[in-house]
Amino acid sequence: AVSGSSVATTFAIGTILIPALIKHGYPTTWAAALQATSDELGVIIPPSIPMILYGVSAEVSIGELFIAGFGPGILIGLALMAFVWVYCRIKGWGKNDGDGRLGVGKATWQAGWALMMPVIILGGIYGGVFTPTEASAAAVFYALVVGLVIYREIKLADLAIILRKSVLSSAVIMFIIANAGLFSYLITR
């Protein structure tokens, strides 16, 4: 949800989450519905593109809108998690999902560098260090440094492939947004 867009969240996370759920034995329809439902948090939890657009057009503080989005976003997320947990227990799905996984504490410790990204993004925006657009550039730079230097999962030779994939992903998202804008224009006319 850090992308600020439901479309971008669906595209980025769905390519990982849906195949993983299907591999663990969840029905394809359930995996797709779960992804579509949870991606709506992308417009509620800051930084949210619709909140920025609303703040600019209504001359409302974007920082206050972001702060106001945390409570509902967390409540919706907790409600979704509770529902999914109960529903999957009733259906008997996911009994072996935890096999081979690290404990919560150890996994959180190992993911510490990655978990700092939302802190940097939101802290920088709320602290007045940078704008939401500058925060996205800072997040990309931070992710690049963490991937290249700290985790060493990205090699310099991989950058061309990564840039190509990011351009394609951005083009798909922009194409969808452009068509949505055209469609909304036609509806209002």
Coordinates of N, CA, C and O in Angstrom, one line a residue:
A1 N 0.8 -1.2 0.0 CA 0.0 0.0 0.0 C 0.8 1.3 0.0 O 0.3 2.3 -0.1
V2 N 2.2 1.1 0.1 CA 3.0 2.3 0.1 C 3.0 3.0 -1.2 O 3.4 4.2 -1.3
S3 N 2.6 2.4 -2.3 CA 2.6 3.1 -3.6 C 1.6 4.2 -3.6 O 1.8 5.1 -4.4
G4 N 0.6 4.2 -2.8 CA -0.5 5.2 -2.8 C -1.5 5.0 -3.9 O -2.4 5.9 -4.0
S5 N -1.5 3.9 -4.6 CA -2.4 3.7 -5.7 C -2.9 2.2 -5.6 O -2.1 1.3 -5.5
S6 N -4.2 2.0 -5.7 CA -4.7 0.7 -5.7 C -4.3 -0.1 -6.9 O -4.0 -1.3 -6.8
V7 N -4.2 0.6 -8.0 CA -3.8 -0.1 -9.3 C -2.4 -0.6 -9.2 O -2.1 -1.7 -9.5
A8 N -1.5 0.3 -8.7 CA -0.1 0.0 -8.6 C 0.1 -1.1 -7.6 O 0.9 -2.0 -7.8
T9 N -0.6 -1.1 -6.5 CA -0.5 -2.1 -5.4 C -1.0 -3.4 -6.0 O -0.3 -4.5 -5.8
T10 N -2.1 -3.4 -6.7 CA -2.6 -4.7 -7.3 C -1.5 -5.3 -8.3 O -1.3 -6.5 -8.2
F11 N -1.0 -4.4 -9.1 CA 0.0 -4.9 -10.1 C 1.3 -5.4 -9.4 O 1.8 -6.5 -9.8
A12 N 1.8 -4.7 -8.5 CA 3.0 -5.0 -7.8 C 2.9 -6.2 -6.9 O 3.7 -7.1 -7.0
I13 N 1.9 -6.2 -6.1 CA 1.8 -7.3 -5.1 C 1.1 -8.5 -5.6 O 1.4 -9.7 -5.3
G14 N 0.2 -8.3 -6.5 CA -0.6 -9.4 -7.1 C 0.2 -10.4 -7.9 O -0.1 -11.6 -7.8
T15 N 1.3 -10.0 -8.5 CA 2.1 -10.9 -9.3 C 2.9 -11.8 -8.4 O 3.3 -12.9 -8.8
I16 N 3.0 -11.5 -7.1 CA 3.7 -12.3 -6.1 C 2.7 -13.1 -5.3 O 2.8 -14.3 -5.1
L17 N 1.7 -12.4 -4.8 CA 0.8 -13.0 -3.8 C -0.2 -14.0 -4.5 O -0.3 -15.1 -3.9
I18 N -0.8 -13.8 -5.6 CA -1.7 -14.7 -6.2 C -1.1 -16.0 -6.5 O -1.6 -17.1 -6.1
P19 N 0.0 -16.1 -7.2 CA 0.7 -17.4 -7.5 C 1.1 -18.1 -6.2 O 1.0 -19.3 -6.1
A20 N 1.5 -17.4 -5.2 CA 1.9 -18.0 -3.9 C 0.7 -18.6 -3.2 O 0.7 -19.7 -2.7
L21 N -0.5 -17.9 -3.3 CA -1.7 -18.5 -2.7 C -2.2 -19.7 -3.4 O -2.5 -20.7 -2.8
I22 N -2.1 -19.7 -4.7 CA -2.5 -20.8 -5.5 C -1.6 -22.0 -5.2 O -2.1 -23.1 -5.1
K23 N -0.3 -21.7 -5.1 CA 0.7 -22.8 -4.9 C 0.4 -23.5 -3.5 O 0.6 -24.7 -3.3
H24 N -0.1 -22.7 -2.5 CA -0.4 -23.2 -1.2 C -1.8 -23.9 -1.1 O -2.2 -24.2 0.0
G25 N -2.5 -23.9 -2.2 CA -3.8 -24.7 -2.3 C -5.0 -23.8 -2.1 O -6.1 -24.4 -2.0
Y26 N -4.9 -22.5 -2.2 CA -6.1 -21.7 -2.1 C -6.7 -21.6 -3.5 O -6.0 -21.6 -4.5
P27 N -8.0 -21.5 -3.6 CA -8.7 -21.4 -4.9 C -8.3 -20.1 -5.6 O -8.0 -19.1 -5.0
T28 N -8.2 -20.2 -6.9 CA -7.8 -19.0 -7.7 C -8.8 -17.9 -7.5 O -8.3 -16.7 -7.4
T29 N -10.0 -18.1 -7.4 CA -11.0 -17.1 -7.2 C -10.8 -16.4 -5.9 O -10.9 -15.2 -5.8
W30 N -10.5 -17.2 -4.9 CA -10.3 -16.6 -3.5 C -9.0 -15.8 -3.5 O -9.0 -14.7 -3.0
A31 N -8.0 -16.2 -4.2 CA -6.7 -15.5 -4.2 C -6.9 -14.1 -4.9 O -6.4 -13.1 -4.5
A32 N -7.6 -14.1 -6.0 CA -7.9 -12.9 -6.8 C -8.8 -11.9 -6.0 O -8.5 -10.7 -5.9
A33 N -9.8 -12.5 -5.3 CA -10.7 -11.6 -4.5 C -10.0 -11.1 -3.3 O -10.2 -9.9 -3.0
L34 N -9.2 -11.8 -2.7 CA -8.4 -11.4 -1.5 C -7.4 -10.2 -2.0 O -7.3 -9.2 -1.3
Q35 N -6.8 -10.4 -3.1 CA -5.9 -9.4 -3.6 C -6.6 -8.1 -3.9 O -6.2 -7.0 -3.6
A36 N -7.7 -8.2 -4.6 CA -8.5 -7.1 -5.0 C -9.0 -6.3 -3.8 O -9.0 -5.1 -3.8
T37 N -9.5 -7.0 -2.8 CA -10.0 -6.4 -1.6 C -8.9 -5.7 -0.8 O -9.1 -4.6 -0.4
S38 N -7.8 -6.4 -0.6 CA -6.7 -5.8 0.2 C -6.0 -4.6 -0.5 O -5.5 -3.8 0.2
D39 N -6.0 -4.6 -1.8 CA -5.4 -3.5 -2.5 C -6.1 -2.2 -2.3 O -5.5 -1.1 -2.6
E40 N -7.3 -2.2 -1.9 CA -8.0 -0.9 -1.7 C -7.4 -0.1 -0.5 O -7.6 1.1 -0.3
L41 N -6.5 -0.8 0.3 CA -5.8 -0.1 1.4 C -4.8 0.9 0.8 O -4.4 1.8 1.4
G42 N -4.5 0.7 -0.5 CA -3.5 1.6 -1.2 C -4.0 3.1 -1.2 O -3.2 4.0 -1.3
V43 N -5.3 3.3 -1.2 CA -5.8 4.7 -1.3 C -6.2 5.2 0.1 O -6.5 6.4 0.2
I44 N -6.1 4.4 1.1 CA -6.5 4.8 2.5 C -5.2 5.1 3.3 O -5.1 6.1 4.0
I45 N -4.3 4.1 3.2 CA -3.0 4.3 4.0 C -2.1 5.2 3.3 O -1.8 5.0 2.1
P46 N -1.6 6.2 3.9 CA -0.7 7.2 3.3 C 0.6 6.5 2.8 O 1.0 5.5 3.4
P47 N 1.3 7.0 1.8 CA 0.9 8.2 1.0 C -0.1 7.8 -0.1 O 0.1 6.8 -0.8
S48 N -1.2 8.4 -0.1 CA -2.3 8.1 -1.0 C -2.4 9.1 -2.1 O -2.6 10.3 -1.8
I49 N -2.4 8.7 -3.3 CA -2.6 9.6 -4.4 C -3.9 10.3 -4.4 O -4.0 11.5 -4.6
P50 N -5.0 9.6 -4.2 CA -6.3 10.3 -4.1 C -6.3 11.4 -3.0 O -7.0 12.4 -3.1
M51 N -5.7 11.1 -1.9 CA -5.6 12.1 -0.8 C -4.9 13.3 -1.2 O -5.2 14.4 -0.9
I52 N -3.8 13.1 -2.0 CA -3.0 14.2 -2.5 C -3.8 15.1 -3.5 O -3.9 16.3 -3.4
L53 N -4.5 14.4 -4.4 CA -5.3 15.1 -5.4 C -6.5 15.8 -4.7 O -6.8 17.0 -5.0
Y54 N -7.1 15.2 -3.7 CA -8.2 15.9 -2.9 C -7.6 17.1 -2.2 O -8.2 18.2 -2.2
G55 N -6.5 16.9 -1.5 CA -5.9 18.0 -0.7 C -5.5 19.2 -1.6 O -5.8 20.3 -1.2
V56 N -5.0 18.9 -2.8 CA -4.7 20.0 -3.7 C -5.9 20.7 -4.2 O -6.0 21.9 -4.2
S57 N -6.9 19.9 -4.6 CA -8.1 20.6 -5.2 C -9.0 21.2 -4.1 O -9.6 22.2 -4.4
A58 N -9.0 20.7 -2.9 CA -9.9 21.3 -1.9 C -9.1 22.2 -1.0 O -9.7 22.7 0.0
E59 N -7.8 22.4 -1.2 CA -7.0 23.2 -0.4 C -7.0 22.8 1.1 O -7.2 23.6 1.9
V60 N -6.8 21.5 1.3 CA -6.8 20.9 2.6 C -5.4 20.4 2.8 O -4.7 20.0 1.9
S61 N -4.9 20.4 4.1 CA -3.6 20.0 4.4 C -3.4 18.5 4.1 O -4.2 17.6 4.6
I62 N -2.5 18.2 3.2 CA -2.2 16.8 2.8 C -1.7 16.0 4.0 O -2.0 14.9 4.2
G63 N -0.8 16.7 4.8 CA -0.3 16.0 6.0 C -1.4 15.6 7.0 O -1.4 14.5 7.5
E64 N -2.4 16.5 7.1 CA -3.5 16.1 8.0 C -4.4 15.0 7.4 O -4.9 14.1 8.1
L65 N -4.5 15.0 6.1 CA -5.3 13.9 5.4 C -4.5 12.6 5.6 O -5.1 11.5 5.9
F66 N -3.2 12.6 5.5 CA -2.4 11.4 5.7 C -2.5 10.9 7.1 O -2.7 9.7 7.3
I67 N -2.5 11.8 8.1 CA -2.6 11.4 9.5 C -4.0 10.8 9.7 O -4.2 9.8 10.4
A68 N -5.0 11.4 9.1 CA -6.4 10.9 9.2 C -6.6 9.5 8.6 O -7.5 8.8 8.9
G69 N -5.7 9.1 7.6 CA -5.9 7.9 6.9 C -5.3 6.7 7.7 O -5.7 5.5 7.4
F70 N -4.4 6.9 8.7 CA -3.8 5.8 9.4 C -4.8 5.0 10.2 O -4.8 3.8 10.1
G71 N -5.7 5.7 11.0 CA -6.6 4.9 11.8 C -7.6 4.0 11.0 O -7.6 2.8 11.3
P72 N -8.3 4.6 10.1 CA -9.2 3.7 9.3 C -8.4 2.6 8.5 O -8.9 1.5 8.4
G73 N -7.2 3.0 8.0 CA -6.4 2.0 7.3 C -6.0 0.8 8.2 O -6.1 -0.3 7.8
I74 N -5.6 1.1 9.4 CA -5.2 0.0 10.3 C -6.4 -0.8 10.7 O -6.4 -2.0 10.7
L75 N -7.6 -0.1 11.0 CA -8.8 -0.9 11.3 C -9.3 -1.7 10.2 O -9.7 -2.9 10.4
I76 N -9.3 -1.2 9.0 CA -9.7 -2.0 7.8 C -8.7 -3.2 7.6 O -9.2 -4.3 7.4
G77 N -7.4 -3.0 7.8 CA -6.4 -4.0 7.6 C -6.6 -5.1 8.7 O -6.6 -6.3 8.4
L78 N -6.9 -4.7 9.9 CA -7.1 -5.7 11.0 C -8.4 -6.5 10.8 O -8.4 -7.7 11.0
A79 N -9.4 -5.8 10.3 CA -10.7 -6.5 10.0 C -10.5 -7.5 8.9 O -11.1 -8.6 9.0
L80 N -9.8 -7.1 7.8 CA -9.6 -8.0 6.7 C -8.8 -9.2 7.2 O -9.1 -10.4 6.8
M81 N -7.8 -9.0 8.0 CA -6.9 -10.1 8.5 C -7.8 -11.1 9.4 O -7.7 -12.3 9.3
A82 N -8.6 -10.5 10.2 CA -9.5 -11.3 11.1 C -10.5 -12.1 10.3 O -10.6 -13.3 10.5
F83 N -11.1 -11.5 9.3 CA -12.0 -12.2 8.4 C -11.3 -13.3 7.7 O -11.9 -14.5 7.6
V84 N -10.2 -13.1 7.1 CA -9.5 -14.1 6.3 C -9.1 -15.2 7.2 O -9.2 -16.4 6.8
W85 N -8.6 -14.9 8.4 CA -8.2 -16.0 9.3 C -9.3 -16.9 9.7 O -9.2 -18.1 9.6
V86 N -10.5 -16.3 10.0 CA -11.7 -17.1 10.4 C -12.2 -17.8 9.2 O -12.5 -19.0 9.3
Y87 N -12.3 -17.2 8.1 CA -12.9 -17.9 6.9 C -12.0 -19.0 6.5 O -12.5 -20.1 6.1
C88 N -10.7 -18.8 6.5 CA -9.8 -19.9 6.1 C -9.8 -21.1 7.1 O -9.7 -22.2 6.7
R89 N -10.0 -20.8 8.3 CA -10.2 -21.9 9.3 C -11.4 -22.7 9.1 O -11.5 -23.9 9.2
I90 N -12.5 -22.0 8.8 CA -13.8 -22.6 8.5 C -13.7 -23.5 7.3 O -14.1 -24.7 7.2
K91 N -13.0 -23.0 6.2 CA -12.9 -23.8 5.0 C -11.8 -24.8 5.0 O -11.7 -25.7 4.2
G92 N -10.9 -24.7 6.0 CA -9.8 -25.7 6.2 C -8.6 -25.3 5.3 O -7.8 -26.2 5.0
W93 N -8.5 -24.1 4.9 CA -7.4 -23.7 4.0 C -6.2 -23.2 4.9 O -6.4 -22.6 5.9
G94 N -5.0 -23.4 4.4 CA -3.8 -22.8 5.0 C -3.3 -23.5 6.2 O -2.6 -22.8 7.0
K95 N -3.6 -24.7 6.4 CA -3.2 -25.4 7.6 C -1.7 -25.6 7.7 O -1.1 -25.6 8.7
N96 N -1.0 -25.7 6.5 CA 0.4 -25.9 6.4 C 1.2 -24.7 5.9 O 2.3 -24.8 5.5
D97 N 0.5 -23.5 6.0 CA 1.2 -22.3 5.4 C 2.4 -21.9 6.2 O 3.3 -21.4 5.6
G98 N 2.5 -22.2 7.5 CA 3.7 -21.8 8.3 C 4.9 -22.7 8.2 O 5.9 -22.4 8.8
D99 N 4.7 -23.8 7.5 CA 5.8 -24.8 7.5 C 7.0 -24.2 6.8 O 6.9 -23.7 5.7
G100 N 8.2 -24.3 7.4 CA 9.4 -23.8 6.8 C 9.7 -22.4 6.9 O 10.6 -21.8 6.4
R101 N 8.8 -21.7 7.7 CA 9.0 -20.2 7.8 C 9.8 -19.9 9.1 O 9.8 -20.7 10.0
L102 N 10.4 -18.7 9.1 CA 11.0 -18.2 10.3 C 10.0 -17.7 11.3 O 8.9 -17.4 10.9
G103 N 10.4 -17.6 12.5 CA 9.5 -17.0 13.5 C 9.3 -15.5 13.3 O 10.1 -14.9 12.5
V104 N 8.3 -15.0 13.9 CA 8.0 -13.6 13.6 C 9.1 -12.7 14.0 O 9.5 -11.7 13.3
G105 N 9.7 -12.9 15.2 CA 10.8 -12.0 15.6 C 12.0 -12.1 14.7 O 12.6 -11.0 14.4
K106 N 12.4 -13.3 14.4 CA 13.6 -13.4 13.5 C 13.4 -12.9 12.1 O 14.2 -12.2 11.5
A107 N 12.2 -13.1 11.6 CA 11.8 -12.6 10.2 C 11.8 -11.1 10.3 O 12.3 -10.4 9.3
T108 N 11.3 -10.5 11.3 CA 11.2 -9.0 11.5 C 12.6 -8.4 11.6 O 12.9 -7.4 10.9
W109 N 13.5 -9.1 12.3 CA 14.9 -8.7 12.5 C 15.6 -8.7 11.1 O 16.3 -7.7 10.7
Q110 N 15.4 -9.8 10.3 CA 16.1 -9.9 9.1 C 15.5 -8.9 8.0 O 16.2 -8.5 7.1
A111 N 14.3 -8.5 8.2 CA 13.6 -7.6 7.3 C 13.7 -6.1 7.7 O 13.1 -5.2 7.1
G112 N 14.5 -5.9 8.8 CA 14.6 -4.6 9.4 C 15.0 -3.5 8.4 O 14.4 -2.4 8.4
W113 N 16.0 -3.7 7.5 CA 16.3 -2.7 6.5 C 15.2 -2.4 5.5 O 15.0 -1.3 5.2
A114 N 14.5 -3.4 5.1 CA 13.4 -3.2 4.2 C 12.2 -2.5 4.9 O 11.5 -1.7 4.3
L115 N 12.0 -2.8 6.2 CA 10.9 -2.2 6.9 C 11.2 -0.7 7.3 O 10.3 0.0 7.7
M116 N 12.4 -0.3 7.1 CA 12.7 1.1 7.3 C 12.2 2.0 6.1 O 12.1 3.2 6.3
M117 N 11.9 1.4 5.0 CA 11.5 2.2 3.9 C 10.2 3.0 4.2 O 10.2 4.3 3.9
P118 N 9.1 2.4 4.7 CA 8.0 3.3 5.0 C 8.3 4.3 6.1 O 7.7 5.4 6.0
V119 N 9.2 4.0 7.0 CA 9.6 5.0 8.0 C 10.3 6.2 7.3 O 10.0 7.4 7.7
I120 N 11.1 5.9 6.4 CA 11.8 7.0 5.7 C 10.8 7.8 4.9 O 10.9 9.1 4.9
I121 N 10.0 7.1 4.1 CA 9.0 7.8 3.3 C 8.1 8.7 4.1 O 8.0 9.9 3.9
L122 N 7.4 8.1 5.1 CA 6.4 8.9 5.8 C 7.1 9.9 6.8 O 6.6 11.0 7.0
G123 N 8.2 9.4 7.4 CA 8.9 10.4 8.2 C 9.4 11.6 7.5 O 9.4 12.7 8.0
G124 N 9.9 11.3 6.3 CA 10.4 12.5 5.5 C 9.3 13.4 5.0 O 9.4 14.6 5.0
I125 N 8.1 12.8 4.7 CA 7.0 13.7 4.3 C 6.5 14.4 5.5 O 6.3 15.7 5.4
Y126 N 6.2 13.8 6.6 CA 5.6 14.4 7.8 C 6.6 15.4 8.4 O 6.3 16.4 9.0
G127 N 7.9 15.0 8.3 CA 9.0 15.9 8.9 C 9.3 17.1 8.0 O 10.1 17.9 8.4
G128 N 8.7 17.2 6.8 CA 9.0 18.3 6.0 C 10.3 18.2 5.2 O 10.8 19.2 4.7
V129 N 10.9 17.0 5.2 CA 12.2 16.9 4.6 C 12.0 16.9 3.1 O 12.8 17.4 2.3
F130 N 11.0 16.2 2.6 CA 10.7 16.1 1.2 C 9.2 16.0 0.9 O 8.5 15.6 1.7
T131 N 8.9 16.3 -0.4 CA 7.5 16.2 -0.8 C 7.2 14.7 -1.1 O 8.1 13.9 -1.2
P132 N 5.9 14.4 -1.4 CA 5.6 13.0 -1.7 C 6.3 12.5 -3.0 O 6.8 11.4 -3.1
T133 N 6.5 13.4 -4.0 CA 7.2 13.0 -5.2 C 8.7 12.8 -4.9 O 9.3 11.8 -5.3
E134 N 9.3 13.6 -4.1 CA 10.7 13.4 -3.7 C 10.8 12.2 -2.8 O 11.9 11.5 -2.8
A135 N 9.8 11.9 -2.0 CA 9.8 10.7 -1.2 C 9.9 9.4 -2.0 O 10.6 8.5 -1.7
S136 N 9.2 9.4 -3.2 CA 9.3 8.2 -4.1 C 10.7 8.1 -4.6 O 11.2 6.9 -4.7
A137 N 11.4 9.2 -5.0 CA 12.7 9.1 -5.5 C 13.7 8.6 -4.3 O 14.6 7.8 -4.6
A138 N 13.5 9.1 -3.1 CA 14.3 8.7 -2.0 C 14.1 7.2 -1.7 O 15.0 6.5 -1.4
A139 N 12.8 6.7 -1.8 CA 12.5 5.3 -1.6 C 13.2 4.4 -2.6 O 13.8 3.4 -2.3
V140 N 13.2 4.8 -3.9 CA 13.9 4.1 -4.9 C 15.4 4.0 -4.7 O 16.0 2.9 -4.8
F141 N 16.0 5.1 -4.3 CA 17.4 5.2 -4.0 C 17.7 4.3 -2.8 O 18.7 3.5 -2.8
Y142 N 16.9 4.4 -1.8 CA 17.1 3.6 -0.6 C 17.0 2.1 -0.9 O 17.9 1.3 -0.5
A143 N 16.0 1.7 -1.7 CA 15.8 0.3 -2.1 C 17.0 -0.2 -2.9 O 17.4 -1.3 -2.7
L144 N 17.5 0.7 -3.8 CA 18.7 0.3 -4.6 C 19.9 0.0 -3.7 O 20.6 -1.0 -3.9
V145 N 20.1 0.9 -2.8 CA 21.3 0.8 -1.9 C 21.2 -0.5 -1.0 O 22.1 -1.3 -0.9
V146 N 20.0 -0.7 -0.5 CA 19.7 -1.9 0.4 C 19.9 -3.2 -0.4 O 20.5 -4.1 0.0
G147 N 19.3 -3.2 -1.6 CA 19.4 -4.4 -2.5 C 20.8 -4.7 -3.0 O 21.3 -5.8 -3.1
L148 N 21.6 -3.6 -3.3 CA 22.9 -3.8 -3.9 C 24.0 -4.0 -2.8 O 24.8 -4.9 -2.9
V149 N 23.9 -3.2 -1.7 CA 25.0 -3.2 -0.7 C 24.7 -4.1 0.5 O 25.5 -4.9 0.9
I150 N 23.5 -4.0 1.1 CA 23.2 -4.7 2.3 C 22.8 -6.1 2.1 O 23.4 -7.1 2.6
Y151 N 21.7 -6.3 1.4 CA 21.2 -7.7 1.1 C 22.0 -8.4 0.0 O 22.0 -9.6 -0.1
R152 N 22.6 -7.6 -0.9 CA 23.4 -8.2 -2.0 C 22.6 -9.1 -2.9 O 23.1 -10.1 -3.4
E153 N 21.3 -8.9 -3.0 CA 20.4 -9.7 -3.9 C 20.4 -9.1 -5.3 O 19.9 -9.8 -6.2
I154 N 20.8 -7.9 -5.5 CA 20.8 -7.2 -6.8 C 22.3 -7.1 -7.2 O 23.1 -6.6 -6.5
K155 N 22.6 -7.5 -8.5 CA 23.9 -7.3 -9.1 C 23.8 -6.1 -10.1 O 22.7 -5.8 -10.6
L156 N 24.9 -5.5 -10.3 CA 24.9 -4.4 -11.3 C 24.4 -4.9 -12.7 O 23.8 -4.1 -13.4
A157 N 24.7 -6.1 -13.0 CA 24.2 -6.6 -14.3 C 22.7 -6.7 -14.3 O 22.1 -6.7 -15.4
D158 N 22.1 -6.8 -13.2 CA 20.6 -7.0 -13.1 C 19.9 -5.6 -13.3 O 18.7 -5.6 -13.5
L159 N 20.6 -4.5 -13.2 CA 19.9 -3.2 -13.2 C 19.2 -3.0 -14.5 O 18.1 -2.4 -14.5
A160 N 19.8 -3.4 -15.6 CA 19.1 -3.2 -16.9 C 17.8 -3.9 -17.0 O 16.7 -3.4 -17.4
I161 N 17.7 -5.1 -16.5 CA 16.5 -5.9 -16.4 C 15.5 -5.3 -15.5 O 14.3 -5.2 -15.8
I162 N 16.0 -4.8 -14.4 CA 15.1 -4.2 -13.4 C 14.5 -2.9 -13.9 O 13.3 -2.7 -13.8
L163 N 15.3 -2.1 -14.6 CA 14.8 -0.9 -15.2 C 13.8 -1.1 -16.3 O 12.8 -0.4 -16.4
R164 N 14.1 -2.2 -17.1 CA 13.1 -2.5 -18.1 C 11.8 -2.9 -17.6 O 10.7 -2.5 -18.0
K165 N 11.8 -3.8 -16.5 CA 10.6 -4.2 -15.9 C 9.8 -3.0 -15.3 O 8.6 -3.0 -15.3
S166 N 10.6 -2.1 -14.6 CA 9.9 -1.0 -14.0 C 9.3 0.0 -15.0 O 8.2 0.5 -14.8
V167 N 9.9 0.1 -16.2 CA 9.4 0.9 -17.3 C 8.1 0.3 -17.8 O 7.1 0.9 -18.0
L168 N 8.1 -1.0 -18.0 CA 6.9 -1.7 -18.5 C 5.8 -1.7 -17.4 O 4.6 -1.4 -17.8
S169 N 6.1 -1.9 -16.2 CA 5.1 -1.8 -15.1 C 4.5 -0.4 -15.1 O 3.3 -0.2 -15.0
S170 N 5.3 0.7 -15.1 CA 4.8 2.0 -15.1 C 4.0 2.3 -16.4 O 3.0 3.0 -16.3
A171 N 4.4 1.8 -17.5 CA 3.6 2.1 -18.7 C 2.2 1.4 -18.6 O 1.3 2.0 -19.0
V172 N 2.2 0.2 -18.1 CA 0.9 -0.4 -17.9 C 0.0 0.4 -17.0 O -1.2 0.6 -17.3
I173 N 0.5 0.8 -15.9 CA -0.2 1.6 -14.9 C -0.7 2.9 -15.5 O -1.8 3.3 -15.4
M174 N 0.2 3.6 -16.2 CA -0.1 4.8 -16.8 C -1.2 4.7 -17.9 O -2.1 5.5 -18.1
F175 N -1.1 3.6 -18.7 CA -2.1 3.3 -19.7 C -3.5 3.1 -19.1 O -4.5 3.7 -19.5
I176 N -3.5 2.4 -17.9 CA -4.8 2.2 -17.2 C -5.3 3.5 -16.7 O -6.5 3.8 -16.8
I177 N -4.5 4.3 -16.1 CA -4.9 5.6 -15.6 C -5.3 6.6 -16.7 O -6.3 7.3 -16.5
A178 N -4.6 6.6 -17.8 CA -5.0 7.4 -18.9 C -6.4 7.0 -19.5 O -7.2 7.9 -19.7
N179 N -6.6 5.7 -19.6 CA -7.9 5.3 -20.1 C -9.0 5.6 -19.0 O -10.2 5.9 -19.4
A180 N -8.7 5.5 -17.8 CA -9.7 5.8 -16.7 C -10.0 7.3 -16.8 O -11.2 7.7 -16.6
G181 N -9.0 8.1 -17.0 CA -9.3 9.6 -17.2 C -10.1 9.9 -18.4 O -11.1 10.7 -18.3
L182 N -9.9 9.2 -19.5 CA -10.7 9.4 -20.7 C -12.1 8.9 -20.5 O -13.1 9.6 -20.9
F183 N -12.2 7.8 -19.8 CA -13.6 7.2 -19.5 C -14.4 8.2 -18.6 O -15.5 8.5 -18.8
S184 N -13.7 8.7 -17.6 CA -14.4 9.7 -16.7 C -14.8 11.0 -17.4 O -15.8 11.5 -17.2
Y185 N -13.9 11.4 -18.3 CA -14.2 12.6 -19.1 C -15.5 12.3 -20.0 O -16.4 13.1 -20.1
L186 N -15.5 11.1 -20.6 CA -16.7 10.8 -21.5 C -18.0 10.7 -20.6 O -19.0 11.1 -21.1
I187 N -17.9 10.1 -19.4 CA -19.1 10.0 -18.6 C -19.6 11.4 -18.2 O -20.8 11.6 -18.2
T188 N -18.6 12.3 -17.8 CA -19.1 13.6 -17.4 C -19.6 14.4 -18.6 O -20.4 15.3 -18.3
R189 N -19.3 14.1 -19.8 CA -19.8 14.9 -20.9 C -21.1 14.3 -21.3 O -22.0 14.9 -21.8

